[in-house]
C-alpha cells in the first residue's frame, strides 16, 4: 500500500480476510486501499465489516470510526456521500407557524396517538357516553385495543412504507432537533420542503450525519428566533440545500473542535439579524462550497488554529466585515466574492493567514483588505 499499489493491497487484504474471516485488521487494510482507489461505497462496506468484527471480539472500534470519518470527508470532496450509509430520517415542515417555535403538526399515522388524540378522533356517542373500543374508528381502536394494533401497524407499514428500525426509532420527525437527537453516525436527515425551526434551542451536531433540504436551497428554510446558535457542530457532518434565517443576538452557526472535525457545507445560505452568521473556532477544518453569508455584524469570523476553505462563496451586505480572520486561523477562498459590506471586506489580524485565489473583493465601504499585527493576505490568479 505504501508503494502506491492499491489494487495489490486490496487483493492481499481480501486474501487475509479469507484465511481469517473473523480478524478485523484485513478489513481495515481493504478499506484504506479502496479509499485510495476512489471506491468509496466499497471502502465504507469494508470498514463497516471490520468495525462489526472488532466489536464482536472485544477490540476497540475507534480506528474504524476514525477511518469512516476520513472516507466520508474524502468522498464528500469528490462529490460522493457514500460515508452516510445509515438510515434516512425525514423532518416535516412546521408550516407558516414555524416562526413561533412549534413543531410540525402532529400526524397520528406518523407519530402515534395518545389519549387526547383518541378523543379527537373517536369523540363520543350522540347521547354523550364514551365509545367502547369496538365502536371506535379503526385508527383510534388500534391504539386502545391490543388485538387491533398489530393489524393497524401492518397496514400502515404496507400502505405508507413507514417502518421503525430495530431500536424502535421513527423515520419521521416534527422538528430538526428531535431528528438530530435520534440520529446516529452515518444517518441522513432530510428536511421536507417548507419552513422548519429548532424549538428555540441549539441543535448539537456531534455525529457524522448528513442534513439536507429537499429540493433546491430556497425551498427549505430553518427559521430560528432565539439568542443561541441554530447549529453547534463538533463532528464531520455535511449540510446541504438549506437557508438558515436567524433572528437573534448570537451567531447562526458555530463550529468547534479538533483538527479531525471537518464538516462540509454545500448550497447553504445563512443570514443573521443581530450577530455574525458563522463562527469557526478550535482546530477544525471546514469546507464551504456555493454558500452565501449575510450578517448584522461579520459574515464569517474564524479563530484559534482553524483551517477553513471556501469555494464559490459570497459574503455580502454585512454591517461589519465580510470576513474576519483572527488568532492563528487561516482561510483559503477560491472563486469567491466579498462585496457590498459596510466596513472592511476582509480583516486579517493577530497571526491570521488569508489566501485569495481568483476571488473578488470590491464595493466595500471600508478598505477591501485590512491587515494588522502579523496577519497576512496572499492573492493569486489560480
Coordinates of C-alpha atoms in Angstrom, one line a residue:
X1 CA 0.0 0.0 0.0
X2 CA 2.8 2.5 0.9
X3 CA 4.3 2.0 -2.6
X4 CA 1.1 3.1 -4.2
X5 CA 0.0 -0.4 -5.3
X6 CA -3.5 0.0 -4.0
X7 CA -5.1 -2.8 -6.1
X8 CA -2.5 -5.3 -4.8
X9 CA -3.1 -4.1 -1.3
X10 CA -6.8 -4.7 -1.6
X11 CA -6.2 -8.2 -3.0
X12 CA -3.8 -9.0 -0.2
X13 CA -6.3 -7.8 2.4
X14 CA -9.1 -9.9 0.8
X15 CA -6.8 -13.0 0.9
X16 CA -6.1 -12.4 4.6
X17 CA -9.7 -12.0 5.4
X18 CA -10.5 -15.3 3.6
X19 CA -7.9 -17.1 5.7
X20 CA -9.0 -15.5 8.9
X21 CA -12.6 -14.3 8.4
X22 CA -13.1 -13.1 11.9
X23 CA -10.0 -11.0 12.1
X24 CA -10.8 -7.2 11.8
X25 CA -7.4 -6.0 10.7
X26 CA -7.6 -7.2 7.0
X27 CA -10.8 -5.2 6.5
X28 CA -9.1 -2.0 7.7
X29 CA -6.4 -2.5 5.1
X30 CA -9.0 -3.3 2.4
X31 CA -11.0 -0.1 3.3
X32 CA -7.8 2.1 3.1
X33 CA -6.8 0.6 -0.3
X34 CA -10.3 1.1 -1.7
X35 CA -10.4 4.6 -0.4
X36 CA -7.1 5.4 -2.2
X37 CA -8.6 3.8 -5.4
X38 CA -11.7 6.1 -5.0
X39 CA -14.1 3.2 -4.5
X40 CA -15.9 4.9 -1.6
X41 CA -19.0 2.7 -1.2
X42 CA -16.9 -0.4 -1.2
X43 CA -14.4 1.2 1.2
X44 CA -17.3 2.0 3.6
X45 CA -18.6 -1.6 3.3
X46 CA -15.2 -3.0 4.3
X47 CA -14.9 -0.5 7.2
X48 CA -18.3 -1.4 8.5
X49 CA -17.5 -5.1 8.3
X50 CA -14.2 -4.6 10.3
X51 CA -16.0 -2.4 12.8
X52 CA -18.6 -5.1 13.5
X53 CA -15.9 -7.8 13.8
X54 CA -13.9 -5.6 16.2
X55 CA -16.9 -5.1 18.4
X56 CA -17.8 -8.8 18.4
X57 CA -14.3 -9.8 19.6
X58 CA -14.0 -7.1 22.2
X59 CA -11.4 -4.9 20.3
X60 CA -11.6 -1.2 20.0
X61 CA -13.7 0.1 17.1
X62 CA -12.1 3.6 17.3
X63 CA -9.7 3.0 14.4
X64 CA -12.6 2.1 12.1
X65 CA -14.7 5.1 13.3
X66 CA -11.8 7.4 12.5
X67 CA -11.3 5.8 9.1
X68 CA -15.1 6.2 8.4
X69 CA -14.7 9.9 9.1
X70 CA -11.8 10.1 6.7
X71 CA -13.7 8.1 4.0
X72 CA -16.7 10.3 4.4
X73 CA -14.8 13.6 4.1
X74 CA -12.7 12.4 1.1
X75 CA -15.8 11.1 -0.6
X76 CA -17.7 14.4 0.0
X77 CA -14.8 16.4 -1.5
X78 CA -15.2 14.2 -4.6
X79 CA -19.0 14.5 -4.9
X80 CA -20.0 11.3 -3.1
X81 CA -22.0 10.9 0.1
X82 CA -21.1 7.2 0.5
X83 CA -20.0 7.9 4.0
X84 CA -23.6 8.5 5.0
X85 CA -24.8 4.9 4.6
X86 CA -27.2 4.8 7.5
X87 CA -31.0 5.4 7.8
X88 CA -32.9 8.2 6.2
X89 CA -34.8 10.3 8.7
X90 CA -37.3 12.9 7.4
X91 CA -38.4 16.1 9.1
X92 CA -41.8 17.6 8.3
X93 CA -42.3 21.3 7.9
X94 CA -43.8 23.3 10.7
X95 CA -45.6 25.5 8.1
X96 CA -46.3 29.2 8.5
X97 CA -46.3 28.9 12.3
X98 CA -42.7 27.8 12.4
X99 CA -41.6 31.3 13.5
X100 CA -43.5 30.7 16.8
X101 CA -41.1 27.8 17.6
X102 CA -43.5 25.0 17.4
X103 CA -43.2 21.5 15.9
X104 CA -44.8 20.4 12.7
X105 CA -48.5 19.4 13.1
X106 CA -49.0 16.0 14.6
X107 CA -49.9 13.2 12.2
X108 CA -51.3 10.1 14.0
X109 CA -50.1 7.8 11.2
X110 CA -46.5 9.0 11.6
X111 CA -46.3 9.9 15.3
X112 CA -48.7 7.5 17.0
X113 CA -51.7 8.6 19.2
X114 CA -52.2 9.4 22.8
X115 CA -55.5 9.6 24.8
X116 CA -56.1 13.2 23.6
X117 CA -55.8 12.2 20.0
X118 CA -58.1 9.2 20.6
X119 CA -60.8 11.6 21.9
X120 CA -60.4 13.9 19.0
X121 CA -60.7 11.1 16.5
X122 CA -63.3 9.0 18.3
X123 CA -65.5 11.5 20.0
X124 CA -68.5 10.2 21.9
X125 CA -71.8 8.6 21.1
X126 CA -74.6 11.0 20.2
X127 CA -76.0 10.6 23.8
X128 CA -72.7 11.8 25.2
X129 CA -71.5 8.4 26.6
X130 CA -67.9 7.3 25.8
X131 CA -67.4 4.8 23.0
X132 CA -66.2 1.3 23.7
X133 CA -63.1 0.2 21.8
X134 CA -65.2 -1.9 19.4
X135 CA -67.2 1.3 18.4
X136 CA -64.1 3.4 17.8
X137 CA -62.9 4.2 14.2
X138 CA -60.1 1.9 13.1
X139 CA -57.3 4.4 13.8
X140 CA -58.3 5.0 17.4
X141 CA -59.3 1.4 18.1
X142 CA -55.8 0.3 17.1
X143 CA -54.4 2.4 19.9
X144 CA -56.6 1.2 22.7
X145 CA -57.3 -2.4 21.5
X146 CA -54.1 -4.5 21.5
X147 CA -55.7 -7.1 19.2
X148 CA -56.3 -4.4 16.6
X149 CA -52.9 -2.7 16.9
X150 CA -50.9 -5.4 15.1
X151 CA -53.3 -5.2 12.1
X152 CA -53.2 -1.5 12.1
X153 CA -49.4 -1.3 12.2
X154 CA -49.1 -3.9 9.4
X155 CA -51.5 -1.9 7.3
X156 CA -49.7 1.3 8.0
X157 CA -46.4 -0.1 7.0
X158 CA -47.8 -1.7 3.9
X159 CA -49.6 1.4 2.7
X160 CA -47.2 4.2 3.7
X161 CA -43.9 2.3 3.8
X162 CA -43.3 3.8 7.2
X163 CA -41.3 1.5 9.4
X164 CA -39.3 1.7 12.6
X165 CA -35.9 0.2 12.9
X166 CA -34.8 -2.5 15.4
X167 CA -34.2 0.1 18.1
X168 CA -37.8 1.5 17.5
X169 CA -36.6 4.8 16.2
X170 CA -39.2 6.5 14.0
X171 CA -38.3 7.6 10.5
X172 CA -40.4 10.8 10.5
X173 CA -40.0 13.8 12.9
X174 CA -41.8 17.0 13.7
X175 CA -38.6 19.1 14.1
X176 CA -34.9 19.0 13.3
X177 CA -33.9 19.0 16.9
X178 CA -35.7 15.7 17.5
X179 CA -34.2 14.1 14.4
X180 CA -30.6 15.0 15.2
X181 CA -31.0 13.6 18.8
X182 CA -32.3 10.3 17.3
X183 CA -29.7 10.1 14.6
X184 CA -26.5 8.0 14.8
X185 CA -23.3 8.1 12.8
X186 CA -23.9 7.7 9.0
X187 CA -27.6 8.7 9.0
X188 CA -29.2 11.1 6.5
X189 CA -31.7 13.7 7.7
X190 CA -33.9 15.2 5.0
X191 CA -35.9 18.3 5.8
X192 CA -39.0 18.3 3.6
X193 CA -40.0 21.4 1.6
X194 CA -41.2 24.3 3.8
X195 CA -40.3 26.1 7.0
X196 CA -38.6 24.5 10.0
X197 CA -37.1 25.5 13.3
X198 CA -35.2 24.1 16.3
X199 CA -37.7 25.0 19.0
X200 CA -35.6 28.0 20.1
X201 CA -32.8 25.6 21.1
X202 CA -29.3 24.9 19.8
X203 CA -29.1 21.7 17.8
X204 CA -25.8 19.9 18.8
X205 CA -24.4 18.1 15.8
X206 CA -21.9 15.7 17.4
X207 CA -22.3 12.8 14.9
X208 CA -21.2 12.1 11.3
X209 CA -24.6 12.8 9.7
X210 CA -25.9 14.4 6.6
X211 CA -28.5 17.2 7.0
X212 CA -30.0 18.3 3.7
X213 CA -33.1 20.1 2.4
X214 CA -35.4 18.6 -0.1
X215 CA -35.3 20.2 -3.5
X216 CA -33.4 23.5 -4.0
X217 CA -31.7 25.7 -1.4
X218 CA -34.6 28.2 -1.4
X219 CA -37.3 25.6 -0.9
X220 CA -36.3 24.7 2.7
X221 CA -35.9 27.4 5.4
X222 CA -34.8 27.0 9.0
X223 CA -36.5 30.0 10.7
X224 CA -34.7 30.5 14.0
X225 CA -35.7 33.1 16.6
X226 CA -33.5 32.9 19.7
X227 CA -30.3 34.0 21.3
X228 CA -28.4 30.8 20.8
X229 CA -26.8 29.3 17.7
X230 CA -29.0 27.2 15.5
X231 CA -26.3 24.5 15.0
X232 CA -23.3 23.8 17.2
X233 CA -21.1 21.5 15.1
X234 CA -18.4 19.3 16.7
X235 CA -18.3 16.4 14.2
X236 CA -17.5 15.8 10.5
X237 CA -21.1 16.2 9.2
X238 CA -22.5 17.6 5.9
X239 CA -25.1 20.3 5.4
X240 CA -26.8 20.8 2.1
X241 CA -29.5 22.8 0.4
X242 CA -30.7 24.9 3.4
X243 CA -31.5 28.5 4.1
X244 CA -30.8 29.5 7.8
X245 CA -32.7 32.7 8.7
X246 CA -31.7 33.7 12.2
X247 CA -33.3 36.4 14.2
X248 CA -31.4 36.9 17.4
X249 CA -28.2 38.1 19.1
X250 CA -25.9 35.2 18.6
X251 CA -24.1 33.7 15.6
X252 CA -26.3 31.5 13.4
X253 CA -23.8 28.6 13.1
X254 CA -20.9 27.7 15.4
X255 CA -18.2 25.1 14.6
X256 CA -15.6 24.0 17.1
X257 CA -13.3 21.0 17.8
X258 CA -10.0 19.4 16.9
X259 CA -8.4 19.0 13.5
X260 CA -10.4 15.8 13.0
X261 CA -13.6 17.8 12.8
X262 CA -14.1 18.5 9.0
X263 CA -17.7 19.4 8.2
X264 CA -18.8 20.3 4.7
X265 CA -21.5 22.9 3.7
X266 CA -22.8 23.0 0.2
X267 CA -25.5 25.2 -1.3
X268 CA -26.3 26.8 2.1
X269 CA -27.5 30.4 2.7
X270 CA -27.0 31.9 6.1
X271 CA -28.5 35.2 7.5
X272 CA -28.4 36.7 11.0
X273 CA -30.2 39.8 12.1
X274 CA -28.1 40.6 15.2
X275 CA -24.7 39.0 15.1
X276 CA -22.3 37.0 12.8
X277 CA -23.6 34.3 10.6
X278 CA -20.8 31.9 11.3
X279 CA -18.1 31.5 14.0
X280 CA -15.3 28.9 13.5
X281 CA -13.1 28.0 16.4
X282 CA -10.6 25.5 17.7
X283 CA -8.6 23.5 15.1
X284 CA -11.5 22.5 12.8
X285 CA -11.1 22.2 9.1
X286 CA -14.5 23.0 7.5
X287 CA -15.2 23.3 3.7
X288 CA -17.9 25.6 2.2
X289 CA -19.0 25.2 -1.4
X290 CA -21.5 27.6 -3.1
X291 CA -22.5 29.3 0.2
X292 CA -23.9 32.8 0.9
X293 CA -23.4 34.8 4.1
X294 CA -25.2 38.0 5.2
X295 CA -25.0 39.4 8.7
X296 CA -25.7 42.2 11.1
X297 CA -22.1 42.0 12.2
X298 CA -19.4 39.9 10.4
X299 CA -20.3 37.4 7.7
X300 CA -17.7 34.8 8.8
X301 CA -15.3 35.0 11.8
X302 CA -12.5 32.4 12.3
X303 CA -10.5 31.9 15.5
X304 CA -8.0 29.6 17.1
X305 CA -6.0 27.5 14.7
X306 CA -8.9 26.6 12.4
X307 CA -8.3 26.0 8.7
X308 CA -11.2 27.0 6.5
X309 CA -11.6 26.5 2.8
X310 CA -14.3 28.3 0.8
X311 CA -15.1 27.7 -2.9
X312 CA -17.6 29.9 -4.9
X313 CA -18.9 31.5 -1.7
X314 CA -20.2 35.1 -1.3
X315 CA -20.1 37.4 1.8
X316 CA -22.2 40.5 1.1
X317 CA -24.3 43.2 2.8
X318 CA -22.8 42.7 6.2
X319 CA -22.9 45.6 8.6
X320 CA -19.3 45.0 9.7
X321 CA -16.8 42.9 7.7
X322 CA -17.5 40.2 5.3
X323 CA -14.6 38.0 6.6
X324 CA -12.7 38.5 9.9
X325 CA -9.8 36.1 10.4
X326 CA -8.2 36.1 13.9
X327 CA -5.7 34.4 16.2
X328 CA -3.7 31.8 14.2
X329 CA -6.5 30.7 11.9
X330 CA -6.4 30.6 8.2
X331 CA -8.9 30.9 5.3
X332 CA -8.4 30.0 1.7
X333 CA -11.0 31.4 -0.7
X334 CA -11.4 30.2 -4.3
X335 CA -13.6 31.9 -6.9
X336 CA -15.5 33.8 -4.2
X337 CA -16.8 37.3 -3.7
X338 CA -16.6 39.7 -0.7
X339 CA -18.7 42.7 -1.7
X340 CA -21.0 45.5 -0.6
X341 CA -20.2 45.3 3.2
X342 CA -20.5 48.4 5.4
X343 CA -16.9 48.2 6.7
X344 CA -13.9 46.2 5.6
X345 CA -14.2 43.5 3.1
X346 CA -11.6 41.2 4.7
X347 CA -9.8 41.6 8.0
X348 CA -6.6 39.6 8.9
X349 CA -5.3 40.3 12.4
X350 CA -3.0 38.7 15.0
X351 CA -1.2 35.9 13.2
X352 CA -4.0 35.0 10.8
X353 CA -3.4 34.0 7.2
X354 CA -5.7 34.5 4.2
X355 CA -5.2 33.2 0.7
X356 CA -7.4 34.5 -2.1
X357 CA -7.5 32.6 -5.4
X358 CA -9.5 34.1 -8.2
X359 CA -11.5 35.9 -5.6
X360 CA -13.1 39.4 -6.0
X361 CA -13.2 41.9 -3.2
X362 CA -14.9 45.2 -4.2
X363 CA -17.6 47.8 -3.3
X364 CA -17.0 47.6 0.4
X365 CA -17.3 50.9 2.3
X366 CA -14.1 50.3 4.3
X367 CA -10.8 49.0 2.9
X368 CA -11.1 46.0 0.8
X369 CA -8.4 44.2 2.8
X370 CA -7.3 45.3 6.3
X371 CA -4.1 43.6 7.6
X372 CA -2.8 44.2 11.1
X373 CA -0.3 42.6 13.6
X374 CA 1.4 39.6 12.0
X375 CA -1.6 38.9 9.8
X376 CA -1.0 38.0 6.1
X377 CA -3.1 38.1 2.9
X378 CA -1.9 36.5 -0.3
X379 CA -3.7 37.0 -3.6
X380 CA -3.3 34.6 -6.6
X381 CA -4.8 34.3 -10.0
X382 CA -5.0 30.5 -10.0

